[in-house]
PDB file of C-alpha atoms in Angstrom:
ATOM      1  CA  UNK A   1      -7.687   4.171  18.674  1.00 82.00           C
ATOM      2  CA  UNK A   2      -4.841   5.265  16.427  1.00 93.00           C
ATOM      3  CA  UNK A   3      -5.555   8.117  13.999  1.00 96.00           C
ATOM      4  CA  UNK A   4      -4.336   6.769  10.665  1.00 96.00           C
ATOM      5  CA  UNK A   5      -5.209   9.880   8.666  1.00 97.00           C
ATOM      6  CA  UNK A   6      -1.549  10.372   7.608  1.00 98.00           C
ATOM      7  CA  UNK A   7      -1.516   6.912   6.023  1.00 98.00           C
ATOM      8  CA  UNK A   8      -4.858   7.457   4.309  1.00 97.00           C
ATOM      9  CA  UNK A   9      -3.670  10.807   2.959  1.00 98.00           C
ATOM     10  CA  UNK A  10      -0.414   9.333   1.618  1.00 98.00           C
ATOM     11  CA  UNK A  11      -2.221   6.406  -0.006  1.00 98.00           C
ATOM     12  CA  UNK A  12      -4.862   8.679  -1.534  1.00 98.00           C
ATOM     13  CA  UNK A  13      -2.223  11.027  -2.935  1.00 98.00           C
ATOM     14  CA  UNK A  14      -0.289   8.147  -4.516  1.00 98.00           C
ATOM     15  CA  UNK A  15      -3.464   6.552  -5.906  1.00 98.00           C
ATOM     16  CA  UNK A  16      -4.692   9.861  -7.346  1.00 98.00           C
ATOM     17  CA  UNK A  17      -1.356  10.416  -9.064  1.00 97.00           C
ATOM     18  CA  UNK A  18      -1.471   6.909 -10.522  1.00 97.00           C
ATOM     19  CA  UNK A  19      -4.972   7.489 -11.861  1.00 97.00           C
ATOM     20  CA  UNK A  20      -3.823  10.717 -13.519  1.00 97.00           C
ATOM     21  CA  UNK A  21      -0.611   9.243 -14.912  1.00 97.00           C
ATOM     22  CA  UNK A  22      -0.318   8.397 -18.599  1.00 96.00           C
ATOM     23  CA  UNK A  23      -0.214   4.753 -19.598  1.00 96.00           C
ATOM     24  CA  UNK A  24       3.445   5.077 -20.542  1.00 96.00           C
ATOM     25  CA  UNK A  25       4.335   6.094 -16.972  1.00 95.00           C
ATOM     26  CA  UNK A  26       2.381   3.161 -15.567  1.00 96.00           C
ATOM     27  CA  UNK A  27       4.204   0.815 -17.935  1.00 96.00           C
ATOM     28  CA  UNK A  28       7.609   2.219 -16.985  1.00 95.00           C
ATOM     29  CA  UNK A  29       7.224   1.068 -13.417  1.00 95.00           C
ATOM     30  CA  UNK A  30       4.720   3.254 -11.595  1.00 97.00           C
ATOM     31  CA  UNK A  31       2.097   0.509 -11.501  1.00 97.00           C
ATOM     32  CA  UNK A  32       4.673  -2.078 -10.416  1.00 97.00           C
ATOM     33  CA  UNK A  33       5.833   0.168  -7.561  1.00 97.00           C
ATOM     34  CA  UNK A  34       2.230   0.619  -6.441  1.00 97.00           C
ATOM     35  CA  UNK A  35       1.527  -3.105  -6.566  1.00 98.00           C
ATOM     36  CA  UNK A  36       4.704  -3.836  -4.628  1.00 97.00           C
ATOM     37  CA  UNK A  37       3.756  -1.520  -1.762  1.00 98.00           C
ATOM     38  CA  UNK A  38       0.119  -2.695  -1.893  1.00 98.00           C
ATOM     39  CA  UNK A  39       1.287  -6.294  -1.477  1.00 97.00           C
ATOM     40  CA  UNK A  40       3.554  -5.292   1.382  1.00 97.00           C
ATOM     41  CA  UNK A  41       0.743  -3.440   3.170  1.00 97.00           C
ATOM     42  CA  UNK A  42      -1.701  -6.279   2.542  1.00 97.00           C
ATOM     43  CA  UNK A  43       0.645  -8.864   4.035  1.00 96.00           C
ATOM     44  CA  UNK A  44       1.416  -6.607   6.974  1.00 96.00           C
ATOM     45  CA  UNK A  45      -2.306  -6.121   7.682  1.00 96.00           C
ATOM     46  CA  UNK A  46      -2.919  -9.865   7.515  1.00 95.00           C
ATOM     47  CA  UNK A  47      -0.085 -10.561   9.961  1.00 94.00           C
ATOM     48  CA  UNK A  48      -1.394  -7.927  12.379  1.00 94.00           C
ATOM     49  CA  UNK A  49      -4.935  -9.241  12.204  1.00 93.00           C
ATOM     50  CA  UNK A  50      -3.952 -12.927  12.464  1.00 93.00           C
ATOM     51  CA  UNK A  51      -0.541 -13.238  14.132  1.00 90.00           C
ATOM     52  CA  UNK A  52      -0.984 -16.986  14.490  1.00 91.00           C
ATOM     53  CA  UNK A  53      -0.964 -17.489  10.718  1.00 83.00           C
ATOM     54  CA  UNK A  54       2.294 -18.835   9.337  1.00 87.00           C
ATOM     55  CA  UNK A  55       4.152 -16.389   7.045  1.00 81.00           C
ATOM     56  CA  UNK A  56       3.814 -18.704   4.047  1.00 84.00           C
ATOM     57  CA  UNK A  57       0.025 -18.734   4.523  1.00 87.00           C
ATOM     58  CA  UNK A  58      -0.319 -14.983   4.033  1.00 90.00           C
ATOM     59  CA  UNK A  59      -2.310 -14.337   0.862  1.00 94.00           C
ATOM     60  CA  UNK A  60      -0.512 -12.343  -1.823  1.00 95.00           C
ATOM     61  CA  UNK A  61      -2.457  -9.626  -3.607  1.00 95.00           C
ATOM     62  CA  UNK A  62      -2.719 -10.648  -7.276  1.00 96.00           C
ATOM     63  CA  UNK A  63      -1.511  -8.540 -10.160  1.00 97.00           C
ATOM     64  CA  UNK A  64      -4.786  -7.256 -11.592  1.00 97.00           C
ATOM     65  CA  UNK A  65      -3.076  -5.114 -14.209  1.00 96.00           C
ATOM     66  CA  UNK A  66      -1.596  -1.658 -14.316  1.00 96.00           C
ATOM     67  CA  UNK A  67      -4.955   0.108 -14.434  1.00 97.00           C
ATOM     68  CA  UNK A  68      -6.044  -1.556 -11.180  1.00 97.00           C
ATOM     69  CA  UNK A  69      -2.889  -0.685  -9.242  1.00 97.00           C
ATOM     70  CA  UNK A  70      -4.341   2.518  -7.755  1.00 98.00           C
ATOM     71  CA  UNK A  71      -7.403   0.667  -6.481  1.00 98.00           C
ATOM     72  CA  UNK A  72      -5.298  -2.151  -5.065  1.00 98.00           C
ATOM     73  CA  UNK A  73      -3.117   0.404  -3.306  1.00 98.00           C
ATOM     74  CA  UNK A  74      -6.181   2.098  -1.826  1.00 98.00           C
ATOM     75  CA  UNK A  75      -7.687  -1.149  -0.553  1.00 98.00           C
ATOM     76  CA  UNK A  76      -4.422  -2.347   0.985  1.00 98.00           C
ATOM     77  CA  UNK A  77      -3.779   1.027   2.599  1.00 98.00           C
ATOM     78  CA  UNK A  78      -7.242   1.130   4.147  1.00 97.00           C
ATOM     79  CA  UNK A  79      -6.905  -2.442   5.409  1.00 97.00           C
ATOM     80  CA  UNK A  80      -3.558  -1.673   7.005  1.00 98.00           C
ATOM     81  CA  UNK A  81      -4.943   1.509   8.543  1.00 97.00           C
ATOM     82  CA  UNK A  82      -7.662  -0.478  10.283  1.00 96.00           C
ATOM     83  CA  UNK A  83      -5.163  -3.041  11.587  1.00 96.00           C
ATOM     84  CA  UNK A  84      -2.471  -0.645  12.859  1.00 97.00           C
ATOM     85  CA  UNK A  85      -2.284  -0.040  16.604  1.00 95.00           C
ATOM     86  CA  UNK A  86       1.209   1.404  17.032  1.00 95.00           C
ATOM     87  CA  UNK A  87       2.257   4.983  16.207  1.00 97.00           C
ATOM     88  CA  UNK A  88       5.741   3.868  15.161  1.00 97.00           C
ATOM     89  CA  UNK A  89       4.206   1.397  12.699  1.00 97.00           C
ATOM     90  CA  UNK A  90       2.050   4.216  11.333  1.00 97.00           C
ATOM     91  CA  UNK A  91       5.134   6.338  10.686  1.00 98.00           C
ATOM     92  CA  UNK A  92       6.823   3.387   8.990  1.00 98.00           C
ATOM     93  CA  UNK A  93       3.766   2.737   6.806  1.00 98.00           C
ATOM     94  CA  UNK A  94       3.569   6.368   5.677  1.00 98.00           C
ATOM     95  CA  UNK A  95       7.286   6.372   4.858  1.00 98.00           C
ATOM     96  CA  UNK A  96       6.838   3.146   2.905  1.00 98.00           C
ATOM     97  CA  UNK A  97       4.071   4.678   0.769  1.00 98.00           C
ATOM     98  CA  UNK A  98       5.980   7.930   0.215  1.00 98.00           C
ATOM     99  CA  UNK A  99       9.088   6.002  -0.804  1.00 97.00           C
ATOM    100  CA  UNK A 100       7.100   3.919  -3.287  1.00 97.00           C
ATOM    101  CA  UNK A 101       5.565   7.077  -4.741  1.00 97.00           C
ATOM    102  CA  UNK A 102       9.046   8.487  -5.331  1.00 96.00           C
ATOM    103  CA  UNK A 103      10.178   5.234  -6.965  1.00 94.00           C
ATOM    104  CA  UNK A 104       7.093   5.343  -9.162  1.00 95.00           C
ATOM    105  CA  UNK A 105       7.949   8.824 -10.353  1.00 93.00           C
ATOM    106  CA  UNK A 106       4.446  10.196  -9.968  1.00 91.00           C
TER     107      UNK A 106
END
């Protein structure tokens, strides 16, 4: 079993920073960056868990508002962590989260 602690740590750090961020920062794009990476991780997890599903059938995480972005990020990150089996994919997932955190400015 793959140890996905690095992904969990990166997701938790990003989510904690979002929760501590002022509303103005969330409105300026931090929440959008979090939702974007959450959607990407959610789709990736779905494709790993059900490779037979057509790409257009992958469910897209809804926009539940800027105050829910941290929770959506956490859920998607945990789901992807459970689905990952490859160390290279783990590295890519961590880099994806860290990049989104930089874009978010938190």
